[in-house]
Tab-separated table of C-alpha atoms in Angstrom:
chain	number	residue	atom	x	y	z
A	797	GLU	CA	-16.513	-4.743	-2.710
A	798	ALA	CA	-14.210	-6.241	-0.090
A	799	GLN	CA	-11.304	-7.870	-1.832
A	800	VAL	CA	-7.651	-8.770	-1.980
A	801	THR	CA	-6.085	-7.781	-5.283
A	802	GLN	CA	-2.914	-9.329	-6.626
A	803	ASN	CA	-1.027	-8.315	-9.727
A	804	PRO	CA	-0.047	-9.619	-12.137
A	805	ARG	CA	-2.139	-12.779	-12.589
A	806	TYR	CA	0.499	-14.370	-14.800
A	807	LEU	CA	4.208	-13.673	-15.016
A	808	ILE	CA	6.951	-15.326	-17.031
A	809	THR	CA	10.472	-14.201	-16.303
A	810	VAL	CA	14.085	-15.334	-16.540
A	811	THR	CA	16.468	-16.409	-13.825
A	812	GLY	CA	17.959	-13.500	-11.898
A	813	LYS	CA	15.625	-10.747	-13.070
A	814	LYS	CA	14.159	-8.993	-10.033
A	815	LEU	CA	10.389	-8.912	-9.815
A	816	THR	CA	7.648	-7.731	-7.490
A	817	VAL	CA	4.171	-9.153	-7.058
A	818	THR	CA	1.801	-6.614	-5.561
A	819	CYS	CA	-0.964	-7.307	-3.063
A	820	SER	CA	-3.537	-4.832	-1.809
A	821	GLN	CA	-6.572	-5.246	0.461
A	822	ASN	CA	-9.404	-2.792	1.118
A	823	MET	CA	-10.743	-4.299	4.349
A	824	ASN	CA	-8.391	-2.548	6.802
A	825	HIS	CA	-7.012	-5.931	7.888
A	826	GLU	CA	-3.984	-5.985	10.152
A	827	TYR	CA	-2.765	-9.453	9.153
A	828	MET	CA	-1.422	-10.208	5.672
A	829	SER	CA	0.431	-13.240	4.400
A	830	TRP	CA	1.974	-14.779	1.304
A	831	TYR	CA	1.677	-18.457	0.346
A	832	ARG	CA	2.927	-20.585	-2.471
A	833	GLN	CA	0.909	-23.513	-3.766
A	834	ASP	CA	2.672	-26.481	-5.317
A	835	PRO	CA	1.212	-29.848	-6.395
A	836	GLY	CA	1.236	-32.359	-3.582
A	837	LEU	CA	2.457	-29.803	-1.050
A	838	GLY	CA	-0.637	-27.694	-0.446
A	839	LEU	CA	-0.114	-24.104	0.658
A	840	ARG	CA	3.084	-23.114	2.388
A	841	GLN	CA	3.535	-19.788	4.098
A	842	ILE	CA	6.355	-17.569	2.849
A	843	TYR	CA	6.089	-14.430	4.992
A	844	TYR	CA	3.452	-12.773	7.080
A	845	SER	CA	2.817	-9.402	8.664
A	846	MET	CA	0.879	-8.560	11.788
A	847	ASN	CA	0.740	-4.829	11.027
A	848	VAL	CA	2.620	-1.955	9.407
A	849	GLU	CA	6.401	-2.426	9.702
A	850	VAL	CA	5.920	-5.825	11.414
A	851	THR	CA	6.886	-8.820	9.264
A	852	ASP	CA	8.139	-12.318	9.987
A	853	LYS	CA	9.245	-15.443	8.180
A	854	GLY	CA	6.922	-18.284	7.419
A	855	ASP	CA	7.945	-21.823	6.528
A	856	VAL	CA	9.656	-21.165	3.188
A	857	PRO	CA	11.103	-17.615	3.216
A	858	GLU	CA	14.369	-18.277	1.350
A	859	GLY	CA	14.687	-16.214	-1.816
A	860	TYR	CA	11.841	-13.846	-0.946
A	861	LYS	CA	11.476	-10.436	0.657
A	862	VAL	CA	8.439	-8.470	1.786
A	863	SER	CA	7.660	-5.024	3.088
A	864	ARG	CA	4.686	-3.502	4.879
A	865	LYS	CA	4.937	0.261	4.672
A	866	GLU	CA	1.185	0.793	4.457
A	867	LYS	CA	-1.587	-1.244	6.026
A	868	ARG	CA	-3.267	-2.064	2.721
A	869	ASN	CA	-0.210	-3.193	0.728
A	870	PHE	CA	2.075	-6.187	1.153
A	871	PRO	CA	4.320	-6.720	-1.900
A	872	LEU	CA	6.347	-9.891	-2.443
A	873	ILE	CA	9.811	-9.316	-3.872
A	874	LEU	CA	12.016	-11.868	-5.603
A	875	GLU	CA	15.445	-10.258	-5.841
A	876	SER	CA	16.974	-13.004	-7.996
A	877	PRO	CA	14.322	-15.496	-9.080
A	878	SER	CA	15.275	-19.094	-9.759
A	879	PRO	CA	13.359	-21.906	-11.519
A	880	ASN	CA	12.464	-23.535	-8.172
A	881	GLN	CA	10.353	-20.471	-7.430
A	882	THR	CA	8.028	-21.342	-10.285
A	883	SER	CA	4.721	-21.690	-8.476
A	884	LEU	CA	1.255	-20.315	-7.848
A	885	TYR	CA	1.348	-17.522	-5.276
A	886	PHE	CA	-1.466	-16.272	-3.075
A	887	CYS	CA	-1.768	-13.246	-0.884
A	888	ALA	CA	-4.256	-13.321	1.989
A	889	SER	CA	-5.450	-11.025	4.744
A	890	SER	CA	-7.534	-11.183	7.881
A	891	PRO	CA	-8.423	-9.085	10.903
A	892	ILE	CA	-6.695	-9.718	14.183
A	893	GLY	CA	-8.557	-9.898	17.439
A	894	GLN	CA	-11.278	-12.445	16.715
A	895	GLY	CA	-9.518	-15.300	18.426
A	896	GLY	CA	-11.472	-17.275	20.958
A	897	GLY	CA	-9.431	-18.411	23.919
A	898	SER	CA	-5.981	-19.364	22.781
A	899	SER	CA	-6.970	-20.017	19.190
A	900	TYR	CA	-6.866	-17.681	16.238
A	901	ASN	CA	-10.036	-18.235	14.213
A	902	SER	CA	-10.347	-15.318	11.808
A	903	PRO	CA	-10.904	-16.548	8.248
A	904	LEU	CA	-8.366	-15.631	5.607
A	905	HIS	CA	-9.421	-13.642	2.544
A	906	PHE	CA	-7.427	-14.654	-0.517
A	907	GLY	CA	-6.480	-12.951	-3.739
A	908	ASN	CA	-6.960	-14.776	-7.039
A	909	GLY	CA	-3.351	-15.815	-7.316
A	910	THR	CA	-0.273	-15.078	-9.406
A	911	ARG	CA	1.136	-17.836	-11.554
A	912	LEU	CA	4.877	-17.295	-11.831
A	913	THR	CA	7.147	-19.127	-14.239
A	914	VAL	CA	10.913	-18.653	-13.988
A	915	THR	CA	12.932	-20.023	-16.897
B	815	GLY	CA	3.853	-28.202	15.766
B	816	ASN	CA	0.337	-28.437	14.414
B	817	SER	CA	-0.271	-30.444	11.245
B	818	VAL	CA	-3.141	-31.528	9.020
B	819	THR	CA	-3.521	-34.713	6.977
B	820	GLN	CA	-6.269	-35.025	4.419
B	821	MET	CA	-7.166	-37.777	2.021
B	822	GLU	CA	-5.488	-37.962	-1.331
B	823	GLY	CA	-7.526	-37.190	-4.382
B	824	PRO	CA	-8.856	-36.952	-6.863
B	825	VAL	CA	-12.320	-37.942	-5.736
B	826	THR	CA	-14.754	-38.550	-8.576
B	827	LEU	CA	-18.468	-38.823	-7.850
B	828	SER	CA	-21.710	-38.797	-9.762
B	829	GLU	CA	-24.157	-35.966	-9.181
B	830	GLU	CA	-26.308	-36.494	-6.037
B	831	ALA	CA	-23.792	-38.889	-4.482
B	832	PHE	CA	-22.707	-38.596	-0.837
B	833	LEU	CA	-19.351	-36.955	-0.218
B	834	THR	CA	-16.847	-37.498	2.560
B	835	ILE	CA	-13.366	-35.986	2.555
B	836	ASN	CA	-11.321	-37.082	5.547
B	837	CYS	CA	-9.175	-34.718	7.567
B	838	THR	CA	-7.212	-35.418	10.736
B	839	TYR	CA	-5.050	-33.034	12.689
B	840	THR	CA	-2.343	-32.988	15.321
B	841	ALA	CA	-2.195	-29.981	17.568
B	842	THR	CA	-1.309	-28.683	20.958
B	843	GLY	CA	-3.871	-26.670	22.794
B	844	TYR	CA	-7.262	-25.977	21.270
B	845	PRO	CA	-6.899	-25.113	17.597
B	846	SER	CA	-9.630	-23.862	15.310
B	847	LEU	CA	-10.427	-25.998	12.253
B	848	PHE	CA	-11.445	-24.879	8.777
B	849	TRP	CA	-12.395	-26.092	5.358
B	850	TYR	CA	-11.518	-23.878	2.420
B	851	VAL	CA	-12.590	-24.396	-1.191
B	852	GLN	CA	-10.709	-23.364	-4.321
B	853	TYR	CA	-12.614	-23.127	-7.592
B	854	PRO	CA	-10.647	-23.167	-10.856
B	855	GLY	CA	-8.635	-20.007	-11.408
B	856	GLU	CA	-9.548	-18.517	-8.054
B	857	GLY	CA	-8.090	-18.115	-4.602
B	858	LEU	CA	-9.240	-20.102	-1.605
B	859	GLN	CA	-12.417	-19.087	0.155
B	860	LEU	CA	-13.715	-20.128	3.530
B	861	LEU	CA	-16.321	-22.880	3.358
B	862	LEU	CA	-16.894	-23.515	7.065
B	863	LYS	CA	-15.139	-23.483	10.412
B	864	ALA	CA	-15.365	-24.804	13.970
B	865	THR	CA	-13.604	-23.308	16.947
B	866	LYS	CA	-14.092	-25.847	19.731
B	867	ALA	CA	-14.717	-29.525	20.304
B	868	ASP	CA	-18.120	-30.856	19.160
B	869	ASP	CA	-18.824	-27.692	17.143
B	870	LYS	CA	-20.384	-28.349	13.764
B	871	GLY	CA	-19.586	-25.988	10.936
B	872	SER	CA	-21.987	-25.875	7.989
B	873	ASN	CA	-22.415	-23.948	4.753
B	874	LYS	CA	-23.941	-24.592	1.309
B	875	GLY	CA	-24.989	-28.100	2.358
B	876	PHE	CA	-21.507	-29.022	3.559
B	877	GLU	CA	-20.909	-30.005	7.186
B	878	ALA	CA	-17.958	-30.913	9.386
B	879	THR	CA	-17.822	-31.709	13.110
B	880	TYR	CA	-14.820	-30.959	15.320
B	881	ARG	CA	-14.058	-34.319	16.975
B	882	LYS	CA	-11.395	-33.958	19.612
B	883	GLU	CA	-11.453	-37.632	20.626
B	884	THR	CA	-10.520	-38.731	17.091
B	885	THR	CA	-8.693	-35.482	16.137
B	886	SER	CA	-10.794	-35.306	12.989
B	887	PHE	CA	-12.761	-32.758	10.978
B	888	HIS	CA	-14.227	-34.713	8.060
B	889	LEU	CA	-16.125	-32.796	5.380
B	890	GLU	CA	-19.485	-34.232	4.277
B	891	LYS	CA	-22.262	-33.358	1.866
B	892	GLY	CA	-25.362	-35.422	1.321
B	893	SER	CA	-25.856	-34.734	-2.381
B	894	VAL	CA	-23.093	-33.193	-4.485
B	895	GLN	CA	-23.626	-31.116	-7.600
B	896	VAL	CA	-21.447	-30.521	-10.637
B	897	SER	CA	-20.848	-27.006	-9.303
B	898	ASP	CA	-19.126	-28.479	-6.220
B	899	SER	CA	-16.190	-29.573	-8.380
B	900	ALA	CA	-13.193	-27.854	-6.810
B	901	VAL	CA	-10.183	-28.431	-4.573
B	902	TYR	CA	-10.926	-28.634	-0.848
B	903	PHE	CA	-8.367	-27.768	1.831
B	904	CYS	CA	-8.524	-28.649	5.492
B	905	ALA	CA	-6.689	-26.212	7.749
B	906	THR	CA	-5.928	-25.513	11.366
B	907	THR	CA	-4.456	-22.613	13.240
B	908	SER	CA	-2.017	-22.262	16.048
B	909	GLY	CA	-2.109	-19.631	18.736
B	910	THR	CA	0.414	-17.525	16.831
B	911	TYR	CA	-1.875	-16.513	13.957
B	912	LYS	CA	-0.418	-19.188	11.730
B	913	TYR	CA	-2.475	-21.325	9.389
B	914	ILE	CA	-1.454	-24.871	8.506
B	915	PHE	CA	-3.063	-26.268	5.373
B	916	GLY	CA	-3.498	-29.815	4.178
B	917	THR	CA	-2.373	-30.779	0.692
B	918	GLY	CA	-5.844	-30.380	-0.807
B	919	THR	CA	-8.325	-32.889	-2.247
B	920	ARG	CA	-9.627	-32.416	-5.760
B	921	LEU	CA	-13.315	-33.272	-6.196
B	922	LYS	CA	-14.808	-33.905	-9.607
B	923	VAL	CA	-18.566	-34.349	-9.891
B	924	LEU	CA	-19.945	-35.872	-13.077
B	925	ALA	CA	-23.393	-35.075	-14.443
């Protein structure tokens, strides 16, 4: 079954304790991205990756790191979590190369989310 | 840059009622437009999309038409069901493989 798998689903941690949220996809997608979802703000992009070893900042990258050493995996790292990073996080992937004209129109495939609480 | 504005929720309807969720966008160039749906406890999943002006996307009884003259992509369904209760997100893309999402509209359908 084609899917994006995130782990863990729920995580409660304390300020300053490093954590990693894993994301893996089995669809051989080049593009992967991390979002956070907060009430009233919708989804905001944290980081994205166009392929192995190619990553770039999204709209809210502060306090986060990513790596893309293999095509299937795209972990999100919080080196020193703070309470303002309490949120619902989603990983997503899509193929590249289905854009028509100047517009990218490949649908994103999402994981089921990781609810992070930092106290 | 591109942006999306969608109507505030929550929207509460009775079963079999007509649904409209408004979405307008600002964009340079010719963006693609999407509606995603998020059921409780799950990630977002694509509901429908349109890639050029006057295209109509449709799926599961939902429809939306890409209107360039009004920069809109309103979601409609003629007869909602309890199982349609979810959060709906309008989204657009730029030419740099970046998605921009609206804030989401929660729909609650009562039996």
